[in-house]
């Protein structure tokens, strides 16, 4: 039975997502304009979140006229969230970039490309390969990401490139690599349905992944659903238990649970013995996390801690752990993600239906970026520093090995720091809007304004970053170009071109090809001639890696089979049956990707977050998603009239009523939110969904990151967006 999650949220005053999921017609969605009748249907994958829903695009004379969710796609079975339903309408917006803009003035492509190449070449020639960088995205097709990475690094000779996935998935990548030996999220969405206990930690899928939440609602095992989140969220209201943890105390909680599981006999000794390393040391370390200490550090009572560990122990027998940005964005994020992995390993909850230590990805192609963006890793999850890997990739791509750099790029924050120091002089942003979304925004914008050359390649010319750019390259968006995405469960899906891009906007793929031509490295990338040709090159790059996809017979197989989860080796392909291979998880044989095939227990002592409350800044500000109708910096979702109706009219700070009394603030009143870095004025919503001393702002307002404190996990270099000290002042 499907129930409506948002409706259980009594204090929720916004639009009801669930209404739209269940009754789209009420909102005028999915209806064919009366003067048009579709003559064909194309199958696509949604280009917003990492759920990767299948959409049917209805065509008239080869052009899209509307869409409906695909009932046959093994991800969403006919449902879509508001963003998916509105994916076509956001393409028609008056601020679409239709011409290249040079210093804000329209120019033709020839002028733009010459200007791009002249400036990049001058900077690289004068200052060396580290002087220019690209920053890409989890939101274009992975064939395009790979072409960008190959063009910039192998063709143009740039050393540094990273992406917005640093803001998002870097922690999960670092955690999995060290614990499992490869960046390998093990789950499949069927695990939502096959679990007895689902533990969501720092994740709010009712808002951020609504169709994954629909999969949870299909679970027929009467599961215990546990949400660990400092706030009372839509997801926690729909769960069976909510643990309103003190912000950023997850590490203590997770070690405390390990302590209790060991104490109360909840281990799976056979699994630990056969498939892991380092448990003895971890057990000795966890002995220091007795419930008294953990209760004091997390704000959760000893009774509730014991209940939680008992629930995991008696998981009847399947327990799955799911995490997102509440974990990935933190000052000790990698160790926290690994503390979740440790719980799954010690209880043997991995590689079986309904189990796993499962990081949910964010953007439609975050997973594609992790494997194929050629930024942190060499194409296909390889290591730039490894000479054998460079040889292999040279062979697979036809690029001479001496053009492949022997060192990885700087991380995003290090590139920005280098720009501040003046060693990076040019940055090329593709499909990301960091003047809004990067942490400590005033500082970021100050540094961006110092650059000799700032290029933005985007669908819209009005983004905060595009407004600061010397050169804007107009890009086609989802639906206006073809290629593949990889969703959270490692499923590769294909998305076709179903309409023309406006004006002179071009697919990122074509922009990269043109730049290669103008730069003079077109011949080097000769084989990278179409998205599908690049797909074949990337298949070769994946050979013998955990993400081996050499068994896929081109786009046709991806389209016909409802997507293909990686890996699919040539051997596996001989037995591939689309019907019986709809859901696959990793580690069913207990063999991991480390050199001895054992998973590793990794741990470290918890430390206090770098920015603490003080008398001057007494509140903790958390940030994250607002509603299911809003996407990040709202360049796309802000353009739909329907989504606009589902979005609060203005920014609202969630504040506890007890704090409002002390501050003398009314519900709906205005306050100033002040940090050491900046301030903004906002309306207040009084709600006990936040605890006293804690406040929340959605990230979609362009001012919010003026407040956020820039601290970074040392292993993943992912920013911590969810812990800043603020002061609240009444404005009257
Ligand atoms: N509608 C919509 N959906 C989206 C997106 C969007 O912009 N809009 N973005 C997509 C992307 S790229 C991503 S990465 C995902 C993000 O998906 P989520 O991670 O689910 O979303 P967030 O709201 O950023 O954060 C999740 C929760 O972490 C909690 N949290 C904050 N601090 C802590 C803490 O210290 N500990 C714990 N345990 N929890 C904490 C917050 O209260 C919040 O409810 O969403 C994807 N889906
Ligand atoms: N305070 C706070 N800040 C956060 C977060 C948080 O929780 N709190 N979360 C962080 C996370 S997890 C993420 S992922 C980031 C997201 O941050 P951003 O990546 O900056 O967010 P988007 O708005 O998705 O930006 C994508 C840009 O690409 C453009 N675009 C879309 N499709 C295409 C295309 O096909 N081609 C081209 N060339 N352009 C295209 C869009 O118009 C948009 O300008 O934000 C981070 N920032
Ligand atoms: S849940 Fe994600 S993939 Fe599915 S329709 Fe919504 S935004 Fe698109
Ligand atoms: Mo993200």
Short mmCIF file of N, CA and C in Angstrom, two decimals, residues 432-579:
data_model
loop_
_atom_site.label_atom_id
_atom_site.label_comp_id
_atom_site.label_asym_id
_atom_site.label_seq_id
_atom_site.Cartn_x
_atom_site.Cartn_y
_atom_site.Cartn_z
N UNK A 432 27.73 23.80 -13.21
CA UNK A 432 27.68 23.98 -11.76
C UNK A 432 27.69 25.48 -11.49
N UNK A 433 27.14 25.88 -10.37
CA UNK A 433 26.89 27.29 -10.09
C UNK A 433 27.45 27.67 -8.72
N UNK A 434 28.78 27.66 -8.60
CA UNK A 434 29.40 27.75 -7.27
C UNK A 434 29.26 29.11 -6.60
N UNK A 435 28.98 30.17 -7.36
CA UNK A 435 28.79 31.48 -6.70
C UNK A 435 27.58 31.43 -5.77
N UNK A 436 26.73 30.45 -5.97
CA UNK A 436 25.60 30.21 -5.08
C UNK A 436 25.89 29.03 -4.14
N UNK A 437 26.45 27.97 -4.69
CA UNK A 437 26.42 26.70 -3.95
C UNK A 437 27.69 26.41 -3.14
N UNK A 438 28.80 27.07 -3.43
CA UNK A 438 30.03 26.75 -2.67
C UNK A 438 29.95 27.38 -1.29
N UNK A 439 30.70 26.79 -0.37
CA UNK A 439 30.66 27.20 1.03
C UNK A 439 31.37 28.56 1.21
N UNK A 440 31.00 29.31 2.23
CA UNK A 440 31.60 30.63 2.53
C UNK A 440 31.66 31.48 1.25
N UNK A 441 30.47 31.84 0.79
CA UNK A 441 30.29 32.41 -0.54
C UNK A 441 30.99 33.75 -0.79
N UNK A 442 31.00 34.62 0.19
CA UNK A 442 31.64 35.93 -0.04
C UNK A 442 33.12 35.74 -0.35
N UNK A 443 33.73 34.83 0.35
CA UNK A 443 35.13 34.52 0.14
C UNK A 443 35.32 33.92 -1.27
N UNK A 444 34.45 33.00 -1.63
CA UNK A 444 34.51 32.37 -2.96
C UNK A 444 34.41 33.43 -4.05
N UNK A 445 33.44 34.32 -3.92
CA UNK A 445 33.23 35.33 -4.98
C UNK A 445 34.39 36.31 -5.03
N UNK A 446 34.94 36.63 -3.88
CA UNK A 446 36.12 37.50 -3.87
C UNK A 446 37.25 36.85 -4.70
N UNK A 447 37.43 35.54 -4.51
CA UNK A 447 38.51 34.85 -5.24
C UNK A 447 38.17 34.72 -6.73
N UNK A 448 36.91 34.38 -7.04
CA UNK A 448 36.55 34.25 -8.46
C UNK A 448 36.78 35.57 -9.21
N UNK A 449 36.52 36.66 -8.52
CA UNK A 449 36.70 37.97 -9.17
C UNK A 449 38.17 38.32 -9.42
N UNK A 450 39.08 37.57 -8.79
CA UNK A 450 40.52 37.81 -9.02
C UNK A 450 41.04 37.10 -10.27
N UNK A 451 40.27 36.15 -10.79
CA UNK A 451 40.79 35.31 -11.88
C UNK A 451 41.06 36.13 -13.14
N UNK A 452 42.10 35.74 -13.87
CA UNK A 452 42.36 36.35 -15.18
C UNK A 452 41.29 35.94 -16.18
N UNK A 453 40.82 34.69 -16.00
CA UNK A 453 39.89 34.17 -17.01
C UNK A 453 38.89 33.24 -16.33
N UNK A 454 37.62 33.62 -16.37
CA UNK A 454 36.55 32.81 -15.77
C UNK A 454 35.55 32.46 -16.86
N UNK A 455 35.41 31.16 -17.12
CA UNK A 455 34.49 30.70 -18.16
C UNK A 455 33.38 29.90 -17.50
N UNK A 456 32.15 30.14 -17.92
CA UNK A 456 31.01 29.37 -17.43
C UNK A 456 30.28 28.76 -18.62
N UNK A 457 30.07 27.47 -18.56
CA UNK A 457 29.33 26.77 -19.61
C UNK A 457 28.03 26.28 -18.98
N UNK A 458 26.90 26.88 -19.34
CA UNK A 458 25.64 26.61 -18.63
C UNK A 458 24.46 26.75 -19.59
N UNK A 459 23.34 26.14 -19.17
CA UNK A 459 22.09 26.26 -19.94
C UNK A 459 21.48 27.65 -19.82
N UNK A 460 21.77 28.33 -18.71
CA UNK A 460 21.14 29.62 -18.45
C UNK A 460 22.22 30.69 -18.33
N UNK A 461 21.92 31.90 -18.84
CA UNK A 461 22.94 32.95 -18.80
C UNK A 461 22.82 33.80 -17.53
N UNK A 462 21.81 33.50 -16.68
CA UNK A 462 21.56 34.38 -15.54
C UNK A 462 22.06 33.79 -14.22
N UNK A 463 22.84 32.69 -14.25
CA UNK A 463 23.25 32.10 -12.98
C UNK A 463 24.22 33.06 -12.27
N UNK A 464 24.31 32.91 -10.96
CA UNK A 464 25.18 33.80 -10.18
C UNK A 464 26.62 33.73 -10.70
N UNK A 465 27.06 32.54 -11.10
CA UNK A 465 28.44 32.39 -11.59
C UNK A 465 28.58 32.97 -13.00
N UNK A 466 27.57 32.73 -13.85
CA UNK A 466 27.64 33.24 -15.23
C UNK A 466 27.75 34.76 -15.22
N UNK A 467 27.08 35.39 -14.25
CA UNK A 467 27.11 36.86 -14.20
C UNK A 467 28.52 37.39 -13.92
N UNK A 468 29.38 36.57 -13.31
CA UNK A 468 30.74 37.03 -13.02
C UNK A 468 31.73 36.62 -14.11
N UNK A 469 31.26 35.85 -15.11
CA UNK A 469 32.20 35.23 -16.06
C UNK A 469 32.65 36.21 -17.13
N UNK A 470 33.88 36.01 -17.62
CA UNK A 470 34.35 36.74 -18.78
C UNK A 470 33.70 36.18 -20.04
N UNK A 471 33.52 34.85 -20.02
CA UNK A 471 32.97 34.19 -21.21
C UNK A 471 31.90 33.18 -20.77
N UNK A 472 30.72 33.24 -21.39
CA UNK A 472 29.66 32.26 -21.12
C UNK A 472 29.44 31.45 -22.40
N UNK A 473 29.51 30.12 -22.27
CA UNK A 473 29.26 29.25 -23.41
C UNK A 473 27.87 28.63 -23.24
N UNK A 474 26.95 28.84 -24.19
CA UNK A 474 25.56 28.40 -24.04
C UNK A 474 25.39 26.91 -24.30
N UNK A 475 24.86 26.20 -23.31
CA UNK A 475 24.79 24.74 -23.42
C UNK A 475 23.35 24.25 -23.58
N UNK A 476 23.20 23.19 -24.36
CA UNK A 476 21.94 22.46 -24.41
C UNK A 476 21.77 21.74 -23.08
N UNK A 477 20.54 21.43 -22.72
CA UNK A 477 20.31 20.74 -21.45
C UNK A 477 19.80 19.32 -21.66
N UNK A 478 19.40 18.71 -20.55
CA UNK A 478 18.78 17.39 -20.60
C UNK A 478 17.64 17.42 -21.62
N UNK A 479 17.50 16.37 -22.40
CA UNK A 479 16.42 16.31 -23.40
C UNK A 479 16.83 16.92 -24.73
N UNK A 480 17.90 17.71 -24.71
CA UNK A 480 18.35 18.37 -25.93
C UNK A 480 19.64 17.73 -26.46
N UNK A 481 20.02 16.59 -25.85
CA UNK A 481 21.26 15.90 -26.24
C UNK A 481 21.18 14.48 -25.71
N UNK A 482 22.05 13.60 -26.21
CA UNK A 482 21.95 12.20 -25.77
C UNK A 482 23.18 11.74 -25.00
N UNK A 483 22.99 10.69 -24.21
CA UNK A 483 24.09 10.10 -23.46
C UNK A 483 23.55 9.31 -22.28
N UNK A 484 24.46 8.87 -21.40
CA UNK A 484 24.04 8.00 -20.30
C UNK A 484 24.31 8.61 -18.93
N UNK A 485 23.47 8.23 -17.98
CA UNK A 485 23.63 8.56 -16.56
C UNK A 485 23.84 7.25 -15.79
N UNK A 486 24.45 7.33 -14.60
CA UNK A 486 24.50 6.16 -13.71
C UNK A 486 23.84 6.56 -12.39
N UNK A 487 22.82 5.82 -11.99
CA UNK A 487 22.06 6.21 -10.79
C UNK A 487 22.70 5.64 -9.52
N UNK A 488 22.02 5.83 -8.40
CA UNK A 488 22.56 5.44 -7.09
C UNK A 488 22.84 3.95 -6.94
N UNK A 489 22.07 3.12 -7.63
CA UNK A 489 22.24 1.65 -7.51
C UNK A 489 23.12 1.14 -8.65
N UNK A 490 23.95 2.03 -9.24
CA UNK A 490 24.93 1.70 -10.27
C UNK A 490 24.27 1.35 -11.61
N UNK A 491 23.02 1.83 -11.82
CA UNK A 491 22.30 1.48 -13.05
C UNK A 491 22.60 2.52 -14.14
N UNK A 492 23.12 2.04 -15.24
CA UNK A 492 23.40 2.90 -16.39
C UNK A 492 22.12 3.01 -17.20
N UNK A 493 21.69 4.23 -17.46
CA UNK A 493 20.48 4.44 -18.25
C UNK A 493 20.76 5.44 -19.36
N UNK A 494 20.02 5.33 -20.42
CA UNK A 494 20.26 6.17 -21.59
C UNK A 494 19.18 7.24 -21.70
N UNK A 495 19.60 8.44 -22.08
CA UNK A 495 18.63 9.52 -22.27
C UNK A 495 18.83 10.11 -23.66
N UNK A 496 17.74 10.22 -24.44
CA UNK A 496 17.88 10.65 -25.84
C UNK A 496 17.67 12.14 -26.03
N UNK A 497 17.98 12.60 -27.21
CA UNK A 497 17.63 13.98 -27.59
C UNK A 497 16.19 13.97 -28.09
N UNK A 498 15.35 14.81 -27.46
CA UNK A 498 13.94 14.82 -27.86
C UNK A 498 13.46 16.22 -28.26
N UNK A 499 14.37 17.19 -28.22
CA UNK A 499 14.01 18.52 -28.73
C UNK A 499 15.27 19.30 -29.07
N UNK A 500 15.08 20.40 -29.81
CA UNK A 500 16.21 21.23 -30.21
C UNK A 500 16.55 22.20 -29.10
N UNK A 501 17.83 22.46 -28.93
CA UNK A 501 18.25 23.49 -27.96
C UNK A 501 17.91 24.86 -28.53
N UNK A 502 17.67 25.84 -27.66
CA UNK A 502 17.30 27.16 -28.17
C UNK A 502 18.50 27.91 -28.78
N UNK A 503 18.20 28.75 -29.73
CA UNK A 503 19.21 29.63 -30.33
C UNK A 503 20.41 28.85 -30.81
N UNK A 504 21.59 29.31 -30.43
CA UNK A 504 22.81 28.65 -30.86
C UNK A 504 23.42 27.77 -29.76
N UNK A 505 22.64 27.49 -28.71
CA UNK A 505 23.15 26.61 -27.65
C UNK A 505 23.51 25.25 -28.24
N UNK A 506 24.60 24.68 -27.74
CA UNK A 506 25.07 23.40 -28.24
C UNK A 506 25.22 22.40 -27.09
N UNK A 507 25.08 21.12 -27.41
CA UNK A 507 25.33 20.08 -26.42
C UNK A 507 26.76 20.24 -25.90
N UNK A 508 26.96 19.98 -24.60
CA UNK A 508 28.32 20.04 -24.05
C UNK A 508 29.27 19.20 -24.91
N UNK A 509 28.77 18.06 -25.36
CA UNK A 509 29.58 17.19 -26.22
C UNK A 509 30.12 17.98 -27.44
N UNK A 510 29.23 18.74 -28.10
CA UNK A 510 29.66 19.47 -29.30
C UNK A 510 30.58 20.63 -28.93
N UNK A 511 30.32 21.27 -27.79
CA UNK A 511 31.21 22.37 -27.37
C UNK A 511 32.62 21.82 -27.16
N UNK A 512 32.73 20.67 -26.50
CA UNK A 512 34.06 20.09 -26.26
C UNK A 512 34.73 19.70 -27.59
N UNK A 513 33.95 19.14 -28.50
CA UNK A 513 34.52 18.76 -29.80
C UNK A 513 35.03 20.00 -30.54
N UNK A 514 34.26 21.09 -30.49
CA UNK A 514 34.69 22.31 -31.17
C UNK A 514 35.97 22.87 -30.54
N UNK A 515 36.00 22.86 -29.22
CA UNK A 515 37.20 23.36 -28.55
C UNK A 515 38.42 22.53 -28.97
N UNK A 516 38.24 21.22 -29.03
CA UNK A 516 39.34 20.35 -29.46
C UNK A 516 39.84 20.76 -30.84
N UNK A 517 38.89 21.05 -31.72
CA UNK A 517 39.22 21.47 -33.08
C UNK A 517 40.01 22.79 -33.07
N UNK A 518 39.48 23.76 -32.36
CA UNK A 518 40.11 25.09 -32.31
C UNK A 518 41.47 25.03 -31.61
N UNK A 519 41.58 24.15 -30.63
CA UNK A 519 42.85 24.03 -29.88
C UNK A 519 43.92 23.36 -30.74
N UNK A 520 43.42 22.52 -31.65
CA UNK A 520 44.37 21.78 -32.48
C UNK A 520 44.62 20.36 -32.01
N UNK A 521 43.74 19.86 -31.13
CA UNK A 521 43.92 18.47 -30.69
C UNK A 521 42.74 17.60 -31.15
N UNK A 522 42.08 18.06 -32.21
CA UNK A 522 40.96 17.29 -32.74
C UNK A 522 41.38 15.89 -33.19
N UNK A 523 42.57 15.81 -33.77
CA UNK A 523 43.07 14.53 -34.28
C UNK A 523 43.30 13.54 -33.13
N UNK A 524 43.82 14.08 -32.02
CA UNK A 524 44.09 13.24 -30.84
C UNK A 524 42.80 12.58 -30.34
N UNK A 525 41.69 13.32 -30.46
CA UNK A 525 40.41 12.83 -29.94
C UNK A 525 39.51 12.36 -31.09
N UNK A 526 40.14 11.96 -32.17
CA UNK A 526 39.38 11.58 -33.37
C UNK A 526 38.33 10.52 -33.06
N UNK A 527 38.74 9.55 -32.27
CA UNK A 527 37.83 8.43 -32.01
C UNK A 527 36.63 8.81 -31.13
N UNK A 528 36.75 9.96 -30.42
CA UNK A 528 35.69 10.39 -29.50
C UNK A 528 34.64 11.17 -30.29
N UNK A 529 34.08 10.52 -31.30
CA UNK A 529 33.33 11.25 -32.32
C UNK A 529 31.83 11.33 -32.07
N UNK A 530 31.29 10.51 -31.17
CA UNK A 530 29.87 10.56 -30.84
C UNK A 530 29.74 10.06 -29.40
N UNK A 531 28.62 10.38 -28.73
CA UNK A 531 28.47 9.85 -27.37
C UNK A 531 28.64 8.33 -27.32
N UNK A 532 28.08 7.62 -28.30
CA UNK A 532 28.19 6.16 -28.24
C UNK A 532 29.63 5.69 -28.50
N UNK A 533 30.36 6.41 -29.34
CA UNK A 533 31.77 6.04 -29.56
C UNK A 533 32.54 6.21 -28.25
N UNK A 534 32.22 7.27 -27.51
CA UNK A 534 32.90 7.49 -26.22
C UNK A 534 32.50 6.40 -25.23
N UNK A 535 31.23 6.01 -25.26
CA UNK A 535 30.77 4.91 -24.40
C UNK A 535 31.64 3.67 -24.63
N UNK A 536 31.95 3.39 -25.88
CA UNK A 536 32.77 2.21 -26.19
C UNK A 536 34.19 2.36 -25.64
N UNK A 537 34.73 3.57 -25.76
CA UNK A 537 36.08 3.83 -25.23
C UNK A 537 36.07 3.60 -23.70
N UNK A 538 35.03 4.11 -23.05
CA UNK A 538 34.95 3.99 -21.59
C UNK A 538 34.75 2.54 -21.16
N UNK A 539 34.04 1.78 -21.98
CA UNK A 539 33.93 0.33 -21.69
C UNK A 539 35.32 -0.30 -21.64
N UNK A 540 36.16 0.07 -22.61
CA UNK A 540 37.52 -0.49 -22.61
C UNK A 540 38.30 -0.03 -21.38
N UNK A 541 38.07 1.23 -20.97
CA UNK A 541 38.76 1.73 -19.77
C UNK A 541 38.32 0.95 -18.52
N UNK A 542 37.10 0.45 -18.53
CA UNK A 542 36.57 -0.22 -17.34
C UNK A 542 37.01 -1.69 -17.23
N UNK A 543 37.65 -2.20 -18.27
CA UNK A 543 37.96 -3.64 -18.33
C UNK A 543 38.77 -4.09 -17.10
N UNK A 544 38.33 -5.18 -16.51
CA UNK A 544 38.97 -5.80 -15.33
C UNK A 544 38.92 -4.94 -14.06
N UNK A 545 38.20 -3.85 -14.10
CA UNK A 545 37.97 -3.06 -12.89
C UNK A 545 36.68 -3.57 -12.23
N UNK A 546 36.45 -3.25 -10.94
CA UNK A 546 35.17 -3.63 -10.34
C UNK A 546 33.97 -3.07 -11.11
N UNK A 547 34.18 -1.97 -11.85
CA UNK A 547 33.08 -1.35 -12.60
C UNK A 547 33.10 -1.79 -14.07
N UNK A 548 33.66 -2.95 -14.34
CA UNK A 548 33.77 -3.47 -15.71
C UNK A 548 32.40 -3.51 -16.41
N UNK A 549 32.29 -2.79 -17.53
CA UNK A 549 31.03 -2.84 -18.29
C UNK A 549 31.27 -3.29 -19.73
N UNK A 550 32.30 -4.10 -19.91
CA UNK A 550 32.63 -4.53 -21.27
C UNK A 550 31.55 -5.46 -21.86
N UNK A 551 30.64 -5.94 -21.02
CA UNK A 551 29.60 -6.86 -21.52
C UNK A 551 28.40 -6.16 -22.14
N UNK A 552 28.35 -4.84 -22.05
CA UNK A 552 27.18 -4.13 -22.60
C UNK A 552 27.34 -3.97 -24.11
N UNK A 553 26.32 -4.43 -24.85
CA UNK A 553 26.40 -4.28 -26.32
C UNK A 553 25.78 -2.95 -26.72
N UNK A 554 26.46 -1.88 -26.41
CA UNK A 554 26.06 -0.56 -26.90
C UNK A 554 24.77 -0.03 -26.29
N UNK A 555 24.38 1.15 -26.77
CA UNK A 555 23.19 1.85 -26.25
C UNK A 555 21.92 1.01 -26.39
N UNK A 556 21.84 0.24 -27.47
CA UNK A 556 20.61 -0.50 -27.71
C UNK A 556 20.31 -1.43 -26.54
N UNK A 557 21.34 -2.11 -26.03
CA UNK A 557 21.14 -3.02 -24.89
C UNK A 557 20.71 -2.24 -23.64
N UNK A 558 21.31 -1.07 -23.42
CA UNK A 558 20.94 -0.26 -22.26
C UNK A 558 19.47 0.14 -22.37
N UNK A 559 19.07 0.55 -23.58
CA UNK A 559 17.68 1.00 -23.78
C UNK A 559 16.69 -0.15 -23.62
N UNK A 560 17.05 -1.30 -24.19
CA UNK A 560 16.11 -2.42 -24.21
C UNK A 560 15.92 -3.07 -22.84
N UNK A 561 16.97 -3.00 -21.98
CA UNK A 561 16.94 -3.84 -20.78
C UNK A 561 16.51 -3.09 -19.52
N UNK A 562 16.01 -1.88 -19.64
CA UNK A 562 15.63 -1.14 -18.43
C UNK A 562 16.85 -0.72 -17.65
N UNK A 563 17.93 -0.41 -18.36
CA UNK A 563 19.18 -0.02 -17.70
C UNK A 563 19.98 -1.23 -17.29
N UNK A 564 21.30 -1.03 -17.15
CA UNK A 564 22.19 -2.13 -16.75
C UNK A 564 23.02 -1.66 -15.56
N UNK A 565 23.01 -2.43 -14.47
CA UNK A 565 23.84 -2.08 -13.32
C UNK A 565 25.27 -2.54 -13.55
N UNK A 566 26.26 -1.69 -13.13
CA UNK A 566 27.63 -2.18 -13.21
C UNK A 566 27.90 -3.08 -12.03
N UNK A 567 28.77 -4.09 -12.14
CA UNK A 567 29.49 -4.45 -13.37
C UNK A 567 28.65 -5.33 -14.29
N UNK A 568 29.05 -5.34 -15.58
CA UNK A 568 28.57 -6.37 -16.49
C UNK A 568 29.75 -6.73 -17.38
N UNK A 569 30.45 -7.78 -16.99
CA UNK A 569 31.64 -8.20 -17.74
C UNK A 569 31.21 -8.97 -18.98
N UNK A 570 32.15 -9.17 -19.87
CA UNK A 570 31.83 -9.93 -21.08
C UNK A 570 31.34 -11.33 -20.70
N UNK A 571 31.93 -11.92 -19.66
CA UNK A 571 31.50 -13.24 -19.19
C UNK A 571 30.07 -13.22 -18.69
N UNK A 572 29.78 -12.23 -17.83
CA UNK A 572 28.42 -12.12 -17.29
C UNK A 572 27.41 -11.90 -18.41
N UNK A 573 27.83 -11.17 -19.43
CA UNK A 573 26.90 -10.81 -20.49
C UNK A 573 26.36 -12.04 -21.20
N UNK A 574 27.17 -13.11 -21.22
CA UNK A 574 26.70 -14.30 -21.93
C UNK A 574 25.50 -14.92 -21.23
N UNK A 575 25.35 -14.64 -19.93
CA UNK A 575 24.17 -15.18 -19.23
C UNK A 575 23.17 -14.08 -18.89
N UNK A 576 23.41 -12.85 -19.39
CA UNK A 576 22.55 -11.72 -19.02
C UNK A 576 21.14 -11.92 -19.54
N UNK A 577 20.20 -11.84 -18.63
CA UNK A 577 18.79 -11.92 -18.99
C UNK A 577 18.15 -10.69 -18.38
N UNK A 578 17.70 -9.80 -19.22
CA UNK A 578 17.18 -8.53 -18.69
C UNK A 578 16.15 -8.80 -17.59
N UNK A 579 15.32 -9.83 -17.74
CA UNK A 579 14.23 -10.03 -16.77
C UNK A 579 14.76 -10.48 -15.41
#
